[in-house]
Every structure is written in structure tokens, then in C-alpha cells.
Coordinates of C-alpha atoms in Angstrom, one line a residue:
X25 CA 8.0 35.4 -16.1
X26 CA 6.1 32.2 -14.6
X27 CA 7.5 28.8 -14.5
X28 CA 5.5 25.8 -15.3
X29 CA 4.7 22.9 -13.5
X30 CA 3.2 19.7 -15.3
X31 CA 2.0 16.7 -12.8
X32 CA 1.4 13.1 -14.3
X33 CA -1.0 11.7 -12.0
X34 CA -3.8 13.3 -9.7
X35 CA -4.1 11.0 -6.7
X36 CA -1.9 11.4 -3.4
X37 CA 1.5 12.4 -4.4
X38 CA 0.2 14.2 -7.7
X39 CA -2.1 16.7 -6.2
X40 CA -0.7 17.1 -2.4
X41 CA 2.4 18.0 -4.8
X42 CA 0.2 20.7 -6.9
X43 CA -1.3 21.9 -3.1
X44 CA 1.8 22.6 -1.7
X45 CA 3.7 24.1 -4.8
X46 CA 0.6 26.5 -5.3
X47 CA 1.0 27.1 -1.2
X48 CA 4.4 28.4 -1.8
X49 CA 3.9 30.7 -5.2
X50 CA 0.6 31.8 -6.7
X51 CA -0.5 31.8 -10.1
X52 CA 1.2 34.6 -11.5
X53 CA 4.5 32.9 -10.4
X54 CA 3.4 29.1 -11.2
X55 CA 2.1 27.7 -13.2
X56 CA 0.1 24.3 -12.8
X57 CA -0.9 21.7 -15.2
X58 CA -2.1 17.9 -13.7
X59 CA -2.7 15.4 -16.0
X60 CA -5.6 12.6 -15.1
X61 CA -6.1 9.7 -16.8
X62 CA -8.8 8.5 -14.9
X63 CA -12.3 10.4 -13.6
X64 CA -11.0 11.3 -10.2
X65 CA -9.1 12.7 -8.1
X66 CA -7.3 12.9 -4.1
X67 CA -9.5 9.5 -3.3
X68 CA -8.3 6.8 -0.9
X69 CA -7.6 4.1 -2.5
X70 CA -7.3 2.0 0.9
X71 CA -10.8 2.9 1.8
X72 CA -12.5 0.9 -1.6
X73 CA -12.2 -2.6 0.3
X74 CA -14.6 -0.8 2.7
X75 CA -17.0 1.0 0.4
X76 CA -17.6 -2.6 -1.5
X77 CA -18.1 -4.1 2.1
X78 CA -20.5 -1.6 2.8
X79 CA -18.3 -0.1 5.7
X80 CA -18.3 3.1 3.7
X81 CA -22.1 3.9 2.5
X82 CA -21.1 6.2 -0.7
X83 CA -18.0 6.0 -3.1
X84 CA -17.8 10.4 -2.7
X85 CA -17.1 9.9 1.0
X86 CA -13.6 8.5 -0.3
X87 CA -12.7 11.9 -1.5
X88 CA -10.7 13.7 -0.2
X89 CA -11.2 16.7 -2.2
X90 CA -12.9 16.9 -5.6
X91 CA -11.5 18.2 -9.3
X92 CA -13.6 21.6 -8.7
X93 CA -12.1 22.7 -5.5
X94 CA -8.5 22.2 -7.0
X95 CA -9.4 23.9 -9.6
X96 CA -10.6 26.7 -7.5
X97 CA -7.1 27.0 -6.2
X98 CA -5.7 27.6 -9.9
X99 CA -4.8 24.6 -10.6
X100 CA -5.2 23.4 -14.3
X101 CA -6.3 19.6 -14.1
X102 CA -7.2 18.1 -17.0
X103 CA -8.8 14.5 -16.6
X104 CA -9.3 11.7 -18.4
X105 CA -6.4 12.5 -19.9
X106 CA -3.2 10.4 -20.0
X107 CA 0.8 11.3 -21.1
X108 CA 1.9 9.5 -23.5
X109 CA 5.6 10.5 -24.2
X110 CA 8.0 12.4 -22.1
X111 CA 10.7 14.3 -23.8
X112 CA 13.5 14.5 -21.4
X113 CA 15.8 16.7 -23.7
X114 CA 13.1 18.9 -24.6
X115 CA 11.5 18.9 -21.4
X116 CA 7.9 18.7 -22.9
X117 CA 5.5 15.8 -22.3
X118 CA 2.8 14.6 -25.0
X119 CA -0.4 14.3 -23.9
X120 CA -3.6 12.9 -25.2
X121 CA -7.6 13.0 -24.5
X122 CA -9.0 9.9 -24.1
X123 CA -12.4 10.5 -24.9
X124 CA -12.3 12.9 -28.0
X125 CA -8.5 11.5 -29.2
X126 CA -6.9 14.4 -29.5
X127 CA -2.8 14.8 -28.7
X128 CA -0.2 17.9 -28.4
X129 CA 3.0 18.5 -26.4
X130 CA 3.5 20.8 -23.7
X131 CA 6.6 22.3 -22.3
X132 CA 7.4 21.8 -18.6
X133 CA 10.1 23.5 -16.3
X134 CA 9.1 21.1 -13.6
X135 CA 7.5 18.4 -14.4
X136 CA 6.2 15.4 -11.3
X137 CA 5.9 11.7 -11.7
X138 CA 3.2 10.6 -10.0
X139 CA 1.9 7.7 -12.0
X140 CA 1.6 5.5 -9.6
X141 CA 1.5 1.5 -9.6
X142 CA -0.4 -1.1 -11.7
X143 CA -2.1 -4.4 -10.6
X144 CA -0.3 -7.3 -11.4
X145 CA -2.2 -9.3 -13.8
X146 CA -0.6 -12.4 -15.4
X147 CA -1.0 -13.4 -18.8
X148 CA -3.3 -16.4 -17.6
X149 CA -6.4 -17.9 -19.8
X150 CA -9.8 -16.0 -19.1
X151 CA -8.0 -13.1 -17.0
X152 CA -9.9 -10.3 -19.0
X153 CA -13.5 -12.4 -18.9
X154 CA -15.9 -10.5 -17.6
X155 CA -16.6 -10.5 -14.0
X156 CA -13.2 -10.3 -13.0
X157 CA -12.1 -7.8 -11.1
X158 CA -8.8 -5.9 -9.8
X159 CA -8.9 -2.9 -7.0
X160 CA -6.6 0.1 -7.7
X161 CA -9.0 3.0 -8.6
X162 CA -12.7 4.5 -7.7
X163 CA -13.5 3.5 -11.6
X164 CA -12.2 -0.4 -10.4
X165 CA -14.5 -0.3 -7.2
X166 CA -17.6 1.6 -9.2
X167 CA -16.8 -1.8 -11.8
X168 CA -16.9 -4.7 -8.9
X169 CA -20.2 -3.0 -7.2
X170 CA -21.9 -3.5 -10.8
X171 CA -20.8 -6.6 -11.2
X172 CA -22.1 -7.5 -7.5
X173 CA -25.8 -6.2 -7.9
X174 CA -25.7 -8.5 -11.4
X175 CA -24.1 -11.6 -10.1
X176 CA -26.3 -14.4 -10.3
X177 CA -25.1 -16.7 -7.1
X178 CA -23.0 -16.4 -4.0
X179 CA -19.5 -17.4 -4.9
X180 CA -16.3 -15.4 -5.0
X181 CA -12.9 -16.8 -5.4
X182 CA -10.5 -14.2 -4.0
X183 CA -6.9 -14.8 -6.4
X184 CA -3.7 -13.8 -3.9
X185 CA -3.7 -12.9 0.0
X186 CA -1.9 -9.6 0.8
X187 CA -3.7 -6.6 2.0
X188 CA -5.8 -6.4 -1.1
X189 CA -6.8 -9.7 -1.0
X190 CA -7.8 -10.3 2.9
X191 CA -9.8 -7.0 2.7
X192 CA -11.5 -7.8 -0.4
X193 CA -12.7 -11.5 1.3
X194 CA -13.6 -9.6 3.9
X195 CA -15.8 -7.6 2.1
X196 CA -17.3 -10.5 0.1
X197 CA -18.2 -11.9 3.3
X198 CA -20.2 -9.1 4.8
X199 CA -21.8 -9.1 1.2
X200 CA -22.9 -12.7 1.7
X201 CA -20.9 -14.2 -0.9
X202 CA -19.3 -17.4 -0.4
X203 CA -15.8 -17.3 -0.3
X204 CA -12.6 -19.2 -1.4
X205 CA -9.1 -17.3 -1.1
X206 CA -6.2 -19.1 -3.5
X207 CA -2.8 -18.5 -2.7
X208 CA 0.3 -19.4 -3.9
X209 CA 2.0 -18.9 -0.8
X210 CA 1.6 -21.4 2.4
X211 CA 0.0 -18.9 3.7
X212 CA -1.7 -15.6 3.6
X213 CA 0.2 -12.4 4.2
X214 CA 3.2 -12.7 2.8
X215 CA 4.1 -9.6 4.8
X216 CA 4.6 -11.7 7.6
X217 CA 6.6 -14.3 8.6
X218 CA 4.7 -18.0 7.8
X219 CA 4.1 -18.6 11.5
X220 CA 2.8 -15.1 12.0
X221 CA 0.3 -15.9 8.5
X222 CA -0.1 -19.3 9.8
X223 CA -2.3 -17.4 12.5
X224 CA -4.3 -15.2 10.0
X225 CA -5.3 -18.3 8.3
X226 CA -6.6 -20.1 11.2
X227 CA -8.7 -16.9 12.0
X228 CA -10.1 -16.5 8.1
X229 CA -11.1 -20.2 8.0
X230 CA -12.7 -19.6 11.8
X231 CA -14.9 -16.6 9.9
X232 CA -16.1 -18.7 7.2
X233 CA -13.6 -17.9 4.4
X234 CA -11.8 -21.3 2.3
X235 CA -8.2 -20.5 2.5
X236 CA -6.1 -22.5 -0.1
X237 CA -2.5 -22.3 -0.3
X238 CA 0.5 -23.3 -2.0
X239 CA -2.0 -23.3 -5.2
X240 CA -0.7 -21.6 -8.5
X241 CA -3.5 -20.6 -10.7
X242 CA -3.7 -22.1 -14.1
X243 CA -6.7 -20.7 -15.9
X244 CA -10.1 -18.9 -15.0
X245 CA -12.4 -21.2 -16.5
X246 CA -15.3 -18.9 -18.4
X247 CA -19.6 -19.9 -19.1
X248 CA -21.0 -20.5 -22.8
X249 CA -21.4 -16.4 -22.0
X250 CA -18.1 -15.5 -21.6
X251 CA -18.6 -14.9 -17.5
X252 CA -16.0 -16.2 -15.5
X253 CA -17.1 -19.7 -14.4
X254 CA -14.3 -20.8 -12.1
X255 CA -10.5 -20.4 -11.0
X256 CA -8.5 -23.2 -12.1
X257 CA -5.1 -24.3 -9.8
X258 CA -3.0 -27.0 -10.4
X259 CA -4.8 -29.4 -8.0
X260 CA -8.5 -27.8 -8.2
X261 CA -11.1 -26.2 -9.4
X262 CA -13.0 -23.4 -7.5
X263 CA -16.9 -22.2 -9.2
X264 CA -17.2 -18.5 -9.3
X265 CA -19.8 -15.9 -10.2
X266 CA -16.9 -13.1 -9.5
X267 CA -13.1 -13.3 -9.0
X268 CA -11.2 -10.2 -7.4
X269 CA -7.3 -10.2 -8.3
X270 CA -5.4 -9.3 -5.3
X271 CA -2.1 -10.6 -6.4
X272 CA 0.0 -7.3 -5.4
X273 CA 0.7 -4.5 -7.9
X274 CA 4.4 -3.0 -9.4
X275 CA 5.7 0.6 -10.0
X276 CA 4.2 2.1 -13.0
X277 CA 7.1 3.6 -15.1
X278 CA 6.5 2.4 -18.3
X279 CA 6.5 6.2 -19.3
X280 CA 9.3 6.5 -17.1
X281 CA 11.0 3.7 -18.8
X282 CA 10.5 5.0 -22.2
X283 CA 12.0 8.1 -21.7
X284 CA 15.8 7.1 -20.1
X285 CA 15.1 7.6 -16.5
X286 CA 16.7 5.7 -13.6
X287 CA 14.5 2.6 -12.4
X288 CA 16.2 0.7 -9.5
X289 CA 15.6 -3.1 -9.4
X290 CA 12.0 -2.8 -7.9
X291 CA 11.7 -1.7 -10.6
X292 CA 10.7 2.3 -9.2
X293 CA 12.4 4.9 -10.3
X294 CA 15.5 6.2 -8.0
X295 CA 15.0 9.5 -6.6
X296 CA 17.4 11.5 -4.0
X297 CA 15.9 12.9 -0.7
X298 CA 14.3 15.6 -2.3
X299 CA 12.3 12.9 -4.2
X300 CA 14.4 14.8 -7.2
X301 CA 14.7 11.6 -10.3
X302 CA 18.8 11.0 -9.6
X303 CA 20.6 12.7 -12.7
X304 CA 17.4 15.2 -13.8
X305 CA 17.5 18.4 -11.4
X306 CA 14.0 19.5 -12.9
X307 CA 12.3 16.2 -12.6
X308 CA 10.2 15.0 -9.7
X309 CA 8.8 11.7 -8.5
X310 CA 7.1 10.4 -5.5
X311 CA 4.2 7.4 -4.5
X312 CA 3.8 3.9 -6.1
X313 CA 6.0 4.3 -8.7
X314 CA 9.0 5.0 -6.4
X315 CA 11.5 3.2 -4.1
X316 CA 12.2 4.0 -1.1
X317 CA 15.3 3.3 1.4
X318 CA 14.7 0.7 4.1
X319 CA 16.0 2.5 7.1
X320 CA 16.6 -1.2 9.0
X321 CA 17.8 -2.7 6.2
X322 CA 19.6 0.2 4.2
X323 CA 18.1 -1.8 0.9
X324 CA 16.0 -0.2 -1.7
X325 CA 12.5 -1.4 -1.4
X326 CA 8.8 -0.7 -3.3
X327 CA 6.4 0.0 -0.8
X328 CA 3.0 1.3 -1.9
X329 CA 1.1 2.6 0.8
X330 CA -1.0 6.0 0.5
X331 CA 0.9 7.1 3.6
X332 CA 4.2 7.8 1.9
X333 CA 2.5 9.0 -0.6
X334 CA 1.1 11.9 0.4
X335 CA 4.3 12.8 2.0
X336 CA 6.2 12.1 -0.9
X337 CA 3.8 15.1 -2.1
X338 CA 4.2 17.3 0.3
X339 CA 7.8 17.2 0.1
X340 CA 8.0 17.3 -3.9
X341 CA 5.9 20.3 -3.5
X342 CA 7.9 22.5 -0.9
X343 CA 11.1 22.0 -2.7
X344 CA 9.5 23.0 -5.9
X345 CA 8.2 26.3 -4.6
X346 CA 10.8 27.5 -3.3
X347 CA 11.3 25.2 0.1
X348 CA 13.4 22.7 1.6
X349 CA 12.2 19.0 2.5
X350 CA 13.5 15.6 2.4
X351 CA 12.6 12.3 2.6
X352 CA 14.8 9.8 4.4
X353 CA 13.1 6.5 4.1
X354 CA 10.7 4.2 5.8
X355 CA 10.9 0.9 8.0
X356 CA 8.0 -0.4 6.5
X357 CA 5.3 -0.4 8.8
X358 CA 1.6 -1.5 7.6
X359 CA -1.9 -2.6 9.2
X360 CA -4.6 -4.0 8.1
X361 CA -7.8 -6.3 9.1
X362 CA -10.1 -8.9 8.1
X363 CA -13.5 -9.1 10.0
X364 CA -12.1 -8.8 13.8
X365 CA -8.6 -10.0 13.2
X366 CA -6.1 -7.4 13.3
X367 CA -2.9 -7.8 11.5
X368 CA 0.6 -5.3 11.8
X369 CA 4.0 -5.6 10.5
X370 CA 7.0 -3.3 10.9
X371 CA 10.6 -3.3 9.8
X372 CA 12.3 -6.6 8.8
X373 CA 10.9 -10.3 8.5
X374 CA 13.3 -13.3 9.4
X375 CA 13.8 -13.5 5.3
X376 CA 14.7 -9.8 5.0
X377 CA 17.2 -10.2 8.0
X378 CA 18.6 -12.8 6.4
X379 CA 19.4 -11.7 2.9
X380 CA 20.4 -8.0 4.6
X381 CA 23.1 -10.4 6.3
X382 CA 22.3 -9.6 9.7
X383 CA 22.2 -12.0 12.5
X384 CA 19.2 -12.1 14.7
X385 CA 17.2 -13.3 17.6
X386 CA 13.0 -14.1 17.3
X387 CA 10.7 -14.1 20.2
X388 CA 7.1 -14.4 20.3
X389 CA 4.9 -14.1 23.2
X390 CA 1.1 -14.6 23.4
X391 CA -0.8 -11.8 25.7
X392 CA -4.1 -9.7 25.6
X393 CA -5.5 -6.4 24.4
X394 CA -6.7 -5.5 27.8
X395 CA -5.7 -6.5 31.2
X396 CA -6.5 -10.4 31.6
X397 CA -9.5 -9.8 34.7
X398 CA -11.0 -7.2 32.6
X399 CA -14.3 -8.2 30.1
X400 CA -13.5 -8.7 26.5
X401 CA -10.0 -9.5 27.0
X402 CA -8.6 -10.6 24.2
X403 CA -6.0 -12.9 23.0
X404 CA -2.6 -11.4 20.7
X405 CA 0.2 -12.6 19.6
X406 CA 3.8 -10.4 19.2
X407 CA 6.6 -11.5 17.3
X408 CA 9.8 -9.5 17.7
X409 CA 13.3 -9.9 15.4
X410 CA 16.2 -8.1 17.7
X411 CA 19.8 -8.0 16.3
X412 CA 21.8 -10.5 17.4
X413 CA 24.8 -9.2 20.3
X414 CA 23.5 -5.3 19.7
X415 CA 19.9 -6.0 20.8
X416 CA 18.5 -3.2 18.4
X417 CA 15.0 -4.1 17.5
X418 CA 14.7 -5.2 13.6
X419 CA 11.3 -5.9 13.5
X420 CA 7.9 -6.6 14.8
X421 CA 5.0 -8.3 13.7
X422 CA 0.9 -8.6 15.5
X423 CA -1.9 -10.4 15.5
X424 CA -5.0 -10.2 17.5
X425 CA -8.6 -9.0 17.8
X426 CA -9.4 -5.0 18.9
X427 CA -6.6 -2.6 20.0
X428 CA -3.9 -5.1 18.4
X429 CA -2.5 -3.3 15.1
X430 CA -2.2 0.0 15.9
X431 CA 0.5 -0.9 19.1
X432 CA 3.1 -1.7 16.2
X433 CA 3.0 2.3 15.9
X434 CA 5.1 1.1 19.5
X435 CA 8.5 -0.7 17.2
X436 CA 7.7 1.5 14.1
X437 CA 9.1 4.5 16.4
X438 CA 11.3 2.1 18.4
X439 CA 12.9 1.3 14.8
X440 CA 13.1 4.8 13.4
X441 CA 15.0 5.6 16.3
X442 CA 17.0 2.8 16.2
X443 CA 16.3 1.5 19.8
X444 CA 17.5 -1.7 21.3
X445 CA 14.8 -4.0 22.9
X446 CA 16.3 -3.4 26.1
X447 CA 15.9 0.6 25.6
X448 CA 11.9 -0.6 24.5
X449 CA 11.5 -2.2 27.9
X450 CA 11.8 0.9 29.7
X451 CA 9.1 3.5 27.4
X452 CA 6.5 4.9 29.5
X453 CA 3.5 3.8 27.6
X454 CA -0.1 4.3 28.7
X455 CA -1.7 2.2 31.4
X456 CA -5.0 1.2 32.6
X457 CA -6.9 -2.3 32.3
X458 CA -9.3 -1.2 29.9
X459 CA -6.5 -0.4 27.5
X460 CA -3.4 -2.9 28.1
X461 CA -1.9 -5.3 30.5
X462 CA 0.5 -3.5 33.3
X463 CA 2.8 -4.7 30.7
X464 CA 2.1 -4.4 27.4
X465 CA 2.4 -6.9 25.0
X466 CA 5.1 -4.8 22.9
X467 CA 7.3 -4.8 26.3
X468 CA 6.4 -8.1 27.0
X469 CA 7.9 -8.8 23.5
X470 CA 11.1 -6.7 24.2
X471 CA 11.7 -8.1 27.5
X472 CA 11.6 -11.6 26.1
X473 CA 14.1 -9.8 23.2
X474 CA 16.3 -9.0 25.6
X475 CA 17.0 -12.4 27.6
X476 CA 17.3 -13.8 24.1
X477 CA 19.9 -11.8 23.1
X478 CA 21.8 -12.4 25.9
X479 CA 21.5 -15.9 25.8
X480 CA 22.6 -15.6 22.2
X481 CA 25.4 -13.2 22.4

């Protein structure tokens, strides 16, 4: 007799979830239901920022694999349609069509939570007036483009500055548009320490792009048509013909909620290793909508990035059909880029050493992509946070033009395997002067590390 399988969401975690469970048992032995609410499915999400900018010529070329070819493999997905209810005793979940209405329950041996995480959007005057946007989904992107091609001027006022929002000004720019960037930070990229953002800043005002901090938004003034008119701070006022909302998103487990599962105080639900929803041995969970452990920290933390995601998937699916896989945490490690300016983070900021009680040392050393005689050479800046007397690496922050991001791939492996800096200064990375410096900025970073720990301890 089959078992049944009922997904709630069918982006990363949902379907690499279905893939790999229908991998591991066939039809006869599975059965798979994935519930949509949306029009899409597998898409990268990370990749809208470049399909408004026009980096990415056609919205399809985000998909990673469409509703028919899932369905090919046997798998039942059923979109525009969204859960409403989950029964945890009965171990059903109501379900309801969003375009004809219509609602029944089905029954579930295994069911996944997959449902992702919601743009924050605060309760402000004028929030829902047309022509502003947020980014989470192909239906958000296909909304902005519209609103784009209609806009009648040039001016976009870009509301929060994480990877959302410097992406999105980005693409504004190489749309022509005129852009302003409000923050309620000192700076952009929260991600990073202030110093590190203070550097981001300088580089977005040198492309063209107003950068405003320490401004809380007050309103988003609309037109006699209803059409956003302008964002409203405390101190200004900015004109607008579109606003994008990058202010960050949060877990979404309403559903979750609702039903008596565990949320930790990210609010994501808590999973075990197997990505198993602590207390429910027949309930799964993975993506946005979890936390994750901090392996530098040992905290609980919300990290939404794609690439956990789809591991979260992967993992969800083995142990459902049949396999073993676990998933023992992250150190945080995330890239992203505005025009030419590179910016990486991995592992802890001087903040998140702090509250985790640890004491540390900071360096920061200023170096090149490439070796300083050869052309193009270009400028970067490191930041490293080592533990204080042990000299383990705690985190590393970048910022710099062409090859910079991707080195902090460098500490992300460094911190995974708990490495001191003085153990970094000694990897046998790749040399030649296209590429890198004799010594790479990274080892720069960690030699620096080390004499400060030293000095310190």
C-alpha cells in the first residue's frame, strides 16, 4: 500500500524535496501531492534583480524546471493553490483553489513545509498604492516590469538596503531611472559591519545612486490617482514614479503557527538534523521558513538564501524515501553586487561576536584583485574577526571590484572547519598575477589576524 506525501510550497526546498523522494520510490510506492499557491515553480528567486535590470533577457530563463516536466516524473502539483489549515492530529491539510474557490482536506503520511518567507511590509500610509513594489516571486518581478514600461518619469526610491535593496538600485540604474536608496540604518548592508557598509555607500553614491541613511520612513505620499507620489522620512521627502521595498523578509509559518508547531525566536520553525519539525516524526520542513544553527556562533539564526534551500530539499527528500541525510548548519556566508562593487560576508560580525560572548580581535587590510604591476588591478578591502587567545577565524567580510566576493568561499571553508588564522596563512591557494597577489588578500587578512592575536593574548 503507498504512502502519501503532501508538499506546501513548490519552489527550492518544495520540489528538490518531491525530486529526490520520487528518486528513492516510484509511484506505486509514493505518492506525491505539491501544493502552489503561486503560477510557478523551481525559479530563482535571486536571479529577478537581474531579469528587471535586463541582465537576464526573459523571466523563463529563471526556471529551473517547469510544472510539466515535474509532472512528467509523477508528481501531482496542483498550482495556484494554497493550504489553508493543517491538522496535525489528523494528519490532513485543507486546501483551497484560488481561482475557482473551491476547498477539501486531504490526508498526508508525510507531509513538507516548504512555505517559505514573506516580505516585510509595515503597516505604513500608502504602502499598498499602486506602483509599489516588493521582490519575492516571478509574479512580483512580472508586476515591477509592468509598472516600469507605464511609469511616467525617471525616479525610484529604493525603501531598505540589504541584498534586495542594493540589487534592485542596481537594476533601476541600468534602467535609467533615477535613484534614491532610504535606509534606516547608517549605512547599507546591514550584513556587514558599519565600516565595511561605510565602503558600499561611498561606491553607490560614486555610481550615481542617493544613499540616505539613519531615515525611518513615515508615509508614501500618493497622486490625485492613487500612484505613489513620494517616500516620506522623518527629515525628507523623496518624489517617486515607483518604490521597490527591500526592507528584508521573515519566516512564513503562519500555517505553521496555527497548527501547534515549534517556531524558535526567529521566528522559523525548529527542525532536528533531518530537517524533521522537533516533536512530529512525520513532519518535514526546510527553506525560508526555517532556522538554522550558526556553526560559529552555536545560535539559532534565519537565514534565507536559495542555497540552503535546495539542500534543505535534498535532504528532506532522502530521508523521506527511505535514506539518511542531515543537515548540520551554516556559518552564514553570502555575496552579492551592485554595478562593479562586490560585496561578501561570512560567519560572525563584531555585533554577533559580541552578544555570542566571545572575545575577539579585527583586522582589516586593503589589497588588490590581481597582482599590483598587472593591468586592471584593482583595489579590495578584507576585514577578518579572529578569536581572541585561540586565533580561530570568526569571520570575514569583502569589498572590492572583479574577483573580490567569491574569495570569501576562502574563510567560509576556513570556518566550517574551524581553522585558526594562523592555520589560514599556510593554505595553498592558486597563484598567478592575473588572478591574485603572491599573497592573497584573504592571507594577507589572516597573517595580519595572527600578529593581532598575539599582541592581544
Amino acid at each position: 500500500m503507498s504512502e502519501r506525501l503532501v508538499v506546501i510550497g513548490g519552489d527550492a526546498t518544495g520540489m528538490s524535496a518531491a525530486s529526490q523522494a520520487r528518486r528513492m520510490k516510484d509511484a506505486s510506492a509514493l505518492e506525491i501531492v505539491v501544493f502552489e499557491r503561486g503560477g510557478f515553480t523551481s525559479y530563482s528567486a535571486c536571479g529577478i534583480p537581474y531579469w528587471v535590470g535586463g541582465h537576464v533577457a526573459e523571466r523563463d530563463a529563471l526556471i529551473a524546471r517547469t510544472p510539466e516536466e515535474h509532472r512528467s516524473r509523477e508528481i501531482d502539483l496542483r498550482l495556484r493553490t494554497e493550504v489553508t489549515e493543517i491538522d496535525v492530529d489528523a494528519a490532513r491539510v485543507r486546501y483551497r483553489d484560488r481561482e475557482t474557490g473551491a476547498s477539501a482536506w486531504l490526508p498526508y503520511d508525510h507531509l513538507v513545509i516548504a512555505t517559505g518567507a514573506r516580505p516585510v511590509r509595515p503597516p505604513l500610509p500608502g504602502i499598498d498604492a499602486d506602483g509599489v513594489h516588493g521582490v519575492q516571486t516571478l509574479d512580483d518581478g512580472q508586476a515591477l516590469l509592468g509598472t516600469l514600461e507605464r511609469a511616467r518619469g525617471n525616479r525610484a526610491v529604493v525603501v531598505g538596503a540589504g541584498y534586495i535593496g542594493v540589487e534592485m538600485a542596481e537594476a533601476l540604474i541600468r534602467r535609467g531611472y533615477d535613484v534614491t536608496m532610504v535606509n534606516r540604518g547608517p549605512e547599507p548592508m546591514s550584513t556587514l559591519d558599519p565600516d565595511m557598509g561605510a565602503l558600499v555607500r561611498d561606491a553607490m553614491c560614486g555610481m550615481g545612486i542617493k544613499v540616505v541613511g539613519d531615515a525611518e520612513v513615515s508615509e508614501l505620499r500618493t497622486g490625485a490617482d492613487g500612484r505613489v507620489a513620494a517616500v516620506v522620512t522623518d527629515t525628507a521627502e523623496y518624489p517617486a514614479d515607483v518604490v521597490v521595498l527591500g526592507i528584508g523578509v521573515r519566516p512564513e509559518t503562519e500555517l505553521a503557527r496555527a497548527a501547534g508547531l515549534p517556531l524558535g525566536q526567529t521566528g522559523g520553525l525548529r527542525t532536528d538534523l533531518a530537517m524533521r519539525v522537533r516533536g512530529h516524526e512525520n513532519i518535514w520542513a526546510g527553506g525560508d521558513c526555517v532556522e538554522v544553527l550558526d556553526l560559529v556562533s552555536g545560535r539559532a539564526r534565519h537565514i534565507p538564501l536559495g542555497t540552503h534551500a535546495n539542500k534543505h530539499g535534498q535532504i528532506i527528500g532522502a530521508n523521506i524515501g527511505g535514506g539518511y541525510a542531515v543537515f548540520p548548519g551554516v556559518v552564514g556566508t553570502a555575496v552579492s553586487k551592485v554595478c562593479e562593487l562586490e560585496v561578501a560576508r561570512t560567519g560572525l560580525r563584531e555585533k554577533d561576536a559580541h552578544a555570542a560572548g566571545l572575545q575577539y580581535v579585527t583586522v582589516t587590510v586593503e589589497s588588490t584583485n590581481r597582482a599590483g604591476y598587472y593591468p586592471d588591478a584593482r583595489p579590495m578591502t578584507v576585514k577578518m574577526l579572529a578569536e581572541r587567545f585561540t586565533g580561530r577565524l570568526l569571520g570575514a567580510q569583502i569589498v572590492g571590484r572583479e574577483g573580490a566576493g567569491k574569495r570569501v568561499d576562502i574563510a567560509a571553508v576556513a570556518l566550517t572547519a574551524r581553522m585558526t588564522v594562523e592555520q589560514m596563512t599556510m593554505l595553498d591557494l592558486g597563484y598567478a598575477p592575473p588572478f591574485s597577489p603572491v599573497w592573497d588578500p584573504v592571507l594577507v587578512a589572516a597573517r595580519k589576524a595572527v600578529t593581532a592575536v598575539r599582541q592581544r593574548g
